[in-house]
Amino acid sequence: MKDKIMPRISHLHLAWKRYLEAPLLREGLTIKQFYLLKRLKAKGALYPAEIAEMLFCDRPTVSVIISNMEKKSWISRERDDHDRRKWLIRLTEEGKTALESSLGKMNPLDIDPVGSLSAEEVQLLYELLEKIRIHLEEKI
């Protein structure tokens, strides 16, 4: 049974991601791109290393995400005035428009993934997942 836990968690995560991403894909956005647009709107600018950490992905993957979003004119890349070796990623007007358009098309959260659990079960599930997270972070 123990060897079935992480695949089950992975399956649940993927199913939830697909549910959330479906309306975004119709707008030409992935969920990572959508989240990045939201964070850029809130922060103003981010470094690629910050984006990698925020999106839980490696630098080459972030480079692809940035390039794809830049091709769509949703973001711009500019040199950091303080450290010319670094790039800052900023939201463009086209990016703001894409973000606003996609916000209105998001699936309503009418599906509650933990709706079949009691309050006590939800609390226990949270505590168990947190325990797993801490254990993994200690090992990484």
XYZ file of N, CA, C and O in Angstrom:
560
model
N 0.823 -1.198 0.000
C 0.000 0.000 0.000
C 0.867 1.262 0.000
O 0.546 2.222 -0.666
N 1.974 1.222 0.769
C 2.842 2.387 0.900
C 3.364 2.866 -0.456
O 3.466 4.069 -0.693
N 3.660 1.924 -1.358
C 4.206 2.279 -2.665
C 3.157 2.884 -3.602
O 3.487 3.354 -4.685
N 1.899 2.917 -3.180
C 0.830 3.489 -3.998
C 0.492 4.931 -3.614
O -0.271 5.590 -4.314
N 1.061 5.429 -2.522
C 0.704 6.758 -2.022
C 1.156 7.875 -2.962
O 0.351 8.707 -3.375
N 2.451 7.917 -3.279
C 2.952 9.018 -4.105
C 2.368 8.995 -5.517
O 2.001 10.056 -6.035
N 2.218 7.817 -6.156
C 1.534 7.830 -7.460
C 0.099 8.353 -7.355
O -0.374 9.053 -8.247
N -0.581 8.046 -6.258
C -1.952 8.534 -6.077
C -1.965 10.056 -5.922
O -2.784 10.754 -6.506
N -1.029 10.578 -5.136
C -0.918 12.036 -4.966
C -0.619 12.692 -6.309
O -1.208 13.712 -6.665
N 0.292 12.093 -7.066
C 0.645 12.628 -8.378
C -0.569 12.638 -9.307
O -0.808 13.615 -10.025
N -1.336 11.563 -9.300
C -2.539 11.474 -10.128
C -3.558 12.548 -9.740
O -4.142 13.203 -10.610
N -3.777 12.725 -8.446
C -4.719 13.747 -7.983
C -4.256 15.144 -8.391
O -5.063 15.974 -8.835
N -2.966 15.398 -8.258
C -2.418 16.698 -8.653
C -2.626 16.951 -10.140
O -3.048 18.031 -10.554
N -2.347 15.952 -10.957
C -2.506 16.097 -12.393
C -3.971 16.335 -12.773
O -4.272 17.191 -13.614
N -4.879 15.598 -12.164
C -6.306 15.777 -12.449
C -6.761 17.193 -12.074
O -7.490 17.844 -12.832
N -6.326 17.676 -10.926
C -6.702 19.027 -10.475
C -6.089 20.078 -11.402
O -6.750 21.038 -11.778
N -4.839 19.880 -11.807
C -4.168 20.807 -12.723
C -4.914 20.868 -14.052
O -5.132 21.943 -14.606
N -5.309 19.703 -14.573
C -6.045 19.672 -15.843
C -7.372 20.408 -15.731
O -7.783 21.100 -16.661
N -8.049 20.248 -14.610
C -9.316 20.951 -14.404
C -9.099 22.461 -14.409
O -9.824 23.202 -15.070
N -8.102 22.915 -13.674
C -7.830 24.350 -13.593
C -7.297 24.914 -14.907
O -7.577 26.058 -15.264
N -6.542 24.114 -15.638
C -5.866 24.603 -16.841
C -6.752 24.608 -18.082
O -6.498 25.361 -19.028
N -7.801 23.808 -18.103
C -8.624 23.655 -19.308
C -9.075 24.993 -19.907
O -8.876 25.228 -21.103
N -9.678 25.900 -19.131
C -10.104 27.166 -19.748
C -8.925 28.053 -20.144
O -9.033 28.848 -21.078
N -7.807 27.923 -19.460
C -6.626 28.714 -19.796
C -6.061 28.273 -21.141
O -5.638 29.114 -21.950
N -6.050 26.968 -21.390
C -5.525 26.455 -22.647
C -6.326 26.983 -23.835
O -5.763 27.234 -24.897
N -7.633 27.179 -23.643
C -8.455 27.757 -24.711
C -8.035 29.197 -25.013
O -8.263 29.699 -26.105
N -7.417 29.853 -24.031
C -6.904 31.213 -24.201
C -5.437 31.218 -24.630
O -4.827 32.270 -24.782
N -4.853 30.022 -24.786
C -3.467 29.919 -25.201
C -2.465 30.020 -24.066
O -1.282 30.252 -24.295
N -2.925 29.850 -22.828
C -2.071 29.950 -21.641
C -1.960 28.607 -20.932
O -2.941 27.878 -20.830
N -0.777 28.332 -20.417
C -0.647 27.212 -19.492
C -0.848 27.756 -18.078
O -0.813 28.974 -17.861
N -1.018 26.864 -17.139
C -1.219 27.309 -15.761
C 0.029 28.000 -15.213
O -0.069 28.976 -14.465
N 1.221 27.555 -15.618
C 2.454 28.206 -15.170
C 2.560 29.609 -15.756
O 2.959 30.547 -15.063
N 2.200 29.757 -17.024
C 2.219 31.086 -17.640
C 1.221 32.015 -16.951
O 1.526 33.180 -16.684
N 0.035 31.499 -16.673
C -0.990 32.293 -15.993
C -0.492 32.759 -14.629
O -0.603 33.934 -14.280
N 0.081 31.843 -13.870
C 0.583 32.190 -12.546
C 1.709 33.210 -12.650
O 1.773 34.158 -11.857
N 2.584 33.046 -13.634
C 3.667 34.014 -13.818
C 3.123 35.394 -14.165
O 3.593 36.403 -13.627
N 2.126 35.465 -15.033
C 1.516 36.760 -15.357
C 0.939 37.417 -14.100
O 1.121 38.628 -13.882
N 0.260 36.614 -13.271
C -0.305 37.158 -12.024
C 0.783 37.688 -11.101
O 0.659 38.768 -10.524
N 1.874 36.932 -10.955
C 2.963 37.352 -10.059
C 3.673 38.586 -10.600
O 4.058 39.464 -9.844
N 3.860 38.654 -11.931
C 4.494 39.837 -12.513
C 3.623 41.069 -12.334
O 4.135 42.159 -12.078
N 2.329 40.890 -12.434
C 1.426 42.029 -12.209
C 1.562 42.516 -10.766
O 1.586 43.713 -10.503
N 1.679 41.592 -9.843
C 1.788 41.951 -8.426
C 3.170 42.508 -8.072
O 3.279 43.450 -7.282
N 4.223 41.945 -8.634
C 5.599 42.299 -8.243
C 6.238 43.360 -9.129
O 7.180 44.015 -8.708
N 5.803 43.462 -10.375
C 6.414 44.411 -11.299
C 7.483 43.763 -12.161
O 7.453 43.887 -13.367
N 8.425 43.071 -11.548
C 9.496 42.400 -12.295
C 10.060 41.269 -11.446
O 10.027 41.330 -10.222
N 10.572 40.253 -12.133
C 11.194 39.105 -11.461
C 12.410 38.658 -12.257
O 12.449 38.806 -13.480
N 13.375 38.096 -11.561
C 14.529 37.477 -12.201
C 14.160 36.045 -12.587
O 13.345 35.408 -11.913
N 14.774 35.491 -13.638
C 14.496 34.099 -14.002
C 14.705 33.105 -12.854
O 13.924 32.159 -12.719
N 15.702 33.329 -12.013
C 15.924 32.428 -10.873
C 14.733 32.463 -9.911
O 14.336 31.430 -9.365
N 14.162 33.641 -9.699
C 12.979 33.757 -8.835
C 11.791 33.033 -9.462
O 11.010 32.388 -8.765
N 11.672 33.149 -10.786
C 10.578 32.486 -11.494
C 10.721 30.973 -11.383
O 9.743 30.266 -11.129
N 11.938 30.468 -11.536
C 12.177 29.021 -11.425
C 11.758 28.510 -10.055
O 11.089 27.481 -9.940
N 12.139 29.229 -9.017
C 11.779 28.822 -7.660
C 10.272 28.883 -7.455
O 9.668 27.976 -6.899
N 9.651 29.937 -7.942
C 8.221 30.145 -7.782
C 7.406 29.068 -8.513
O 6.390 28.607 -8.014
N 7.876 28.663 -9.701
C 7.146 27.689 -10.504
C 7.579 26.249 -10.243
O 7.079 25.327 -10.889
N 8.519 26.055 -9.326
C 9.033 24.721 -9.005
C 9.567 24.017 -10.254
O 9.219 22.871 -10.533
N 10.402 24.721 -11.004
C 11.005 24.102 -12.176
C 12.453 24.564 -12.313
O 12.886 25.485 -11.623
N 13.177 23.918 -13.210
C 14.583 24.251 -13.360
C 14.762 25.441 -14.313
O 13.817 25.875 -14.975
N 15.991 25.971 -14.351
C 16.281 27.156 -15.167
C 16.041 26.930 -16.666
O 15.491 27.809 -17.325
N 16.431 25.760 -17.233
C 16.145 25.568 -18.664
C 14.645 25.602 -18.976
O 14.234 26.159 -19.993
N 13.836 25.050 -18.086
C 12.381 25.083 -18.291
C 11.873 26.516 -18.222
O 11.033 26.927 -19.042
N 12.392 27.297 -17.292
C 11.995 28.701 -17.187
C 12.406 29.464 -18.441
O 11.656 30.315 -18.926
N 13.561 29.153 -18.982
C 14.002 29.813 -20.218
C 13.012 29.570 -21.352
O 12.685 30.487 -22.115
N 12.502 28.345 -21.449
C 11.510 28.018 -22.477
C 10.209 28.776 -22.216
O 9.615 29.353 -23.140
N 9.760 28.797 -20.964
C 8.525 29.515 -20.614
C 8.672 30.990 -20.967
O 7.785 31.586 -21.591
N 9.790 31.589 -20.585
C 10.026 33.010 -20.861
C 10.059 33.258 -22.363
O 9.423 34.200 -22.864
N 10.777 32.418 -23.112
C 10.861 32.590 -24.568
C 9.491 32.500 -25.220
O 9.147 33.316 -26.082
N 8.699 31.505 -24.815
C 7.361 31.352 -25.388
C 6.472 32.544 -25.070
O 5.713 33.011 -25.930
N 6.562 33.049 -23.857
C 5.736 34.193 -23.468
C 6.225 35.475 -24.141
O 5.424 36.348 -24.484
N 7.516 35.567 -24.354
C 8.084 36.732 -25.038
C 7.632 36.750 -26.506
O 7.320 37.816 -27.049
N 7.564 35.583 -27.144
C 7.098 35.487 -28.532
C 5.663 35.974 -28.665
O 5.270 36.500 -29.706
N 4.881 35.781 -27.601
C 3.486 36.229 -27.613
C 3.353 37.674 -27.145
O 2.239 38.188 -27.034
N 4.477 38.297 -26.839
C 4.537 39.700 -26.380
C 3.850 39.910 -25.031
O 3.412 41.014 -24.723
N 3.769 38.867 -24.217
C 3.152 38.989 -22.898
C 4.132 39.521 -21.867
O 3.715 40.068 -20.847
N 5.421 39.305 -22.118
C 6.452 39.760 -21.196
C 7.587 40.394 -21.983
O 7.705 40.181 -23.194
N 8.395 41.158 -21.278
C 9.611 41.701 -21.880
C 10.784 41.326 -20.994
O 10.626 41.092 -19.799
N 11.933 41.279 -21.624
C 13.163 40.920 -20.937
C 14.083 42.135 -21.051
O 14.312 42.634 -22.140
N 14.596 42.598 -19.926
C 15.514 43.738 -19.969
C 16.644 43.540 -18.972
O 16.480 42.873 -17.955
N 17.772 44.130 -19.267
C 18.935 44.037 -18.383
C 18.667 44.768 -17.075
O 18.027 45.812 -17.052
N 19.182 44.205 -16.007
C 19.103 44.837 -14.698
C 20.115 45.984 -14.663
O 21.284 45.800 -14.994
N 19.669 47.160 -14.277
C 20.563 48.328 -14.212
C 21.681 48.147 -13.191
O 22.766 48.689 -13.367
N 21.429 47.390 -12.136
C 22.412 47.205 -11.063
C 23.407 46.089 -11.352
O 24.520 46.101 -10.837
N 22.993 45.109 -12.137
C 23.869 43.987 -12.473
C 23.574 43.601 -13.918
O 22.625 42.876 -14.195
N 24.371 44.090 -14.840
C 24.128 43.915 -16.271
C 24.174 42.446 -16.717
O 23.781 42.131 -17.828
N 24.639 41.554 -15.850
C 24.648 40.134 -16.192
C 23.260 39.520 -16.033
O 22.994 38.444 -16.557
N 22.381 40.178 -15.293
C 21.064 39.633 -14.983
C 19.986 40.261 -15.870
O 20.099 41.404 -16.295
N 18.945 39.463 -16.066
C 17.770 39.923 -16.806
C 16.595 40.087 -15.848
O 16.419 39.284 -14.936
N 15.791 41.087 -16.101
C 14.528 41.267 -15.387
C 13.395 40.970 -16.359
O 13.441 41.388 -17.524
N 12.414 40.267 -15.878
C 11.247 39.924 -16.685
C 10.087 40.802 -16.208
O 9.792 40.861 -15.018
N 9.461 41.488 -17.168
C 8.357 42.397 -16.847
C 7.117 42.047 -17.670
O 7.219 41.530 -18.782
N 5.979 42.389 -17.136
C 4.694 42.204 -17.796
C 4.489 43.335 -18.805
O 4.750 44.496 -18.501
N 4.005 42.996 -20.000
C 3.700 44.000 -21.017
C 2.200 44.295 -20.997
O 1.429 43.606 -20.320
N 1.794 45.268 -21.780
C 0.361 45.571 -21.903
C -0.387 44.376 -22.490
O -1.500 44.070 -22.056
N 0.229 43.699 -23.459
C -0.387 42.506 -24.043
C -0.536 41.410 -22.986
O -1.525 40.680 -22.966
N 0.442 41.315 -22.104
C 0.369 40.349 -21.015
C -0.752 40.673 -20.048
O -1.462 39.770 -19.579
N -0.908 41.959 -19.743
C -2.011 42.371 -18.860
C -3.346 42.029 -19.498
O -4.262 41.545 -18.819
N -3.459 42.262 -20.800
C -4.702 41.946 -21.512
C -4.976 40.443 -21.485
O -6.106 40.013 -21.230
N -3.938 39.635 -21.734
C -4.101 38.174 -21.699
C -4.526 37.710 -20.316
O -5.394 36.841 -20.174
N -3.926 38.294 -19.292
C -4.268 37.931 -17.918
C -5.717 38.287 -17.615
O -6.472 37.455 -17.112
N -6.115 39.509 -17.918
C -7.489 39.944 -17.635
C -8.503 39.096 -18.396
O -9.539 38.723 -17.851
N -8.199 38.778 -19.640
C -9.096 37.958 -20.451
C -9.255 36.563 -19.860
O -10.356 36.023 -19.798
N -8.154 35.985 -19.408
C -8.208 34.618 -18.873
C -8.874 34.564 -17.505
O -9.502 33.561 -17.165
N -8.760 35.636 -16.726
C -9.388 35.646 -15.401
C -10.896 35.453 -15.502
O -11.497 34.758 -14.691
N -11.500 36.027 -16.501
C -12.949 35.920 -16.680
C -13.404 34.573 -17.199
O -14.585 34.277 -17.187
N -12.465 33.760 -17.638
C -12.827 32.472 -18.230
C -12.438 31.283 -17.370
O -12.593 30.145 -17.779
N -11.937 31.547 -16.189
C -11.519 30.461 -15.289
C -12.722 29.616 -14.895
O -13.825 30.137 -14.738
N -12.464 28.315 -14.722
C -13.513 27.426 -14.213
C -13.896 27.870 -12.808
O -13.019 28.166 -11.999
N -15.183 27.932 -12.533
C -15.551 28.207 -11.149
C -15.088 27.043 -10.276
O -15.051 25.908 -10.734
N -14.714 27.346 -9.083
C -14.245 26.286 -8.190
C -15.444 25.589 -7.563
O -15.616 25.553 -6.360
N -16.295 25.039 -8.452
C -17.484 24.344 -7.978
C -17.189 22.888 -7.644
O -18.044 22.180 -7.148
N -15.973 22.471 -7.929
C -15.553 21.129 -7.541
C -14.662 21.272 -6.317
O -13.659 21.962 -6.352
N -15.075 20.651 -5.246
C -14.269 20.669 -4.024
C -13.584 19.318 -3.900
O -14.227 18.329 -3.562
N -12.280 19.266 -4.194
C -11.598 17.974 -4.185
C -11.659 17.244 -2.848
O -11.561 16.021 -2.811
N -11.813 17.965 -1.769
C -11.871 17.312 -0.460
C -13.284 17.364 0.126
O -13.481 17.122 1.312
N -14.252 17.624 -0.740
C -15.641 17.752 -0.301
C -16.235 16.501 0.314
O -17.190 16.577 1.080
N -15.668 15.365 0.000
C -16.203 14.123 0.556
C -15.605 13.794 1.925
O -15.983 12.790 2.538
N -14.700 14.643 2.406
C -14.055 14.402 3.699
C -14.709 15.236 4.797
O -15.179 16.338 4.551
N -14.686 14.701 6.001
C -15.165 15.463 7.150
C -14.113 16.511 7.511
O -12.964 16.449 7.042
N -14.453 17.446 8.352
C -13.507 18.475 8.795
C -12.298 17.829 9.470
O -11.153 18.265 9.259
N -12.544 16.795 10.247
C -11.444 16.102 10.923
C -10.532 15.402 9.916
O -9.303 15.408 10.054
N -11.129 14.804 8.883
C -10.330 14.127 7.855
C -9.504 15.136 7.054
O -8.346 14.867 6.717
N -10.090 16.279 6.772
C -9.351 17.336 6.062
C -8.150 17.766 6.895
O -7.036 17.900 6.383
N -8.363 17.974 8.174
C -7.271 18.378 9.067
C -6.187 17.308 9.106
O -4.992 17.608 9.012
N -6.588 16.049 9.226
C -5.628 14.951 9.259
C -4.858 14.867 7.939
O -3.632 14.704 7.934
N -5.564 14.979 6.819
C -4.913 14.935 5.512
C -3.882 16.054 5.396
O -2.746 15.824 4.962
N -4.263 17.247 5.804
C -3.334 18.374 5.761
C -2.088 18.078 6.597
O -0.966 18.290 6.141
N -2.289 17.600 7.792
C -1.157 17.313 8.679
C -0.247 16.227 8.100
O 0.976 16.333 8.182
N -0.848 15.202 7.510
C -0.051 14.121 6.923
C 0.737 14.611 5.702
O 1.916 14.287 5.544
N 0.088 15.400 4.854
C 0.792 15.939 3.687
C 1.914 16.888 4.109
O 2.989 16.892 3.504
N 1.665 17.658 5.117
C 2.702 18.560 5.634
C 3.878 17.755 6.184
O 5.039 18.114 5.985
N 3.586 16.675 6.850
C 4.648 15.814 7.390
C 5.491 15.226 6.250
O 6.727 15.182 6.331
N 4.844 14.802 5.182
C 5.559 14.283 4.016
C 6.408 15.385 3.390
O 7.569 15.177 3.040
N 5.845 16.585 3.245
C 6.577 17.707 2.665
C 7.842 18.012 3.456
O 8.924 18.152 2.904
N 7.715 18.077 4.745
C 8.872 18.364 5.612
C 9.929 17.267 5.472
O 11.114 17.542 5.351
N 9.481 16.027 5.482
C 10.408 14.893 5.331
C 11.169 14.989 4.001
O 12.394 14.801 3.971
N 10.457 15.305 2.926
C 11.105 15.415 1.615
C 12.095 16.574 1.596
O 13.201 16.437 1.055
N 11.728 17.697 2.176
C 12.629 18.851 2.184
C 13.889 18.573 2.987
O 14.961 19.072 2.653
N 13.769 17.780 4.029
C 14.958 17.409 4.812
C 15.891 16.513 4.025
O 17.094 16.520 4.232
N 15.335 15.725 3.111
C 16.134 14.769 2.341
C 16.736 15.387 1.074
O 17.670 14.840 0.514
N 16.191 16.490 0.638
C 16.658 17.110 -0.616
C 17.835 18.027 -0.365
O 17.943 18.742 0.518
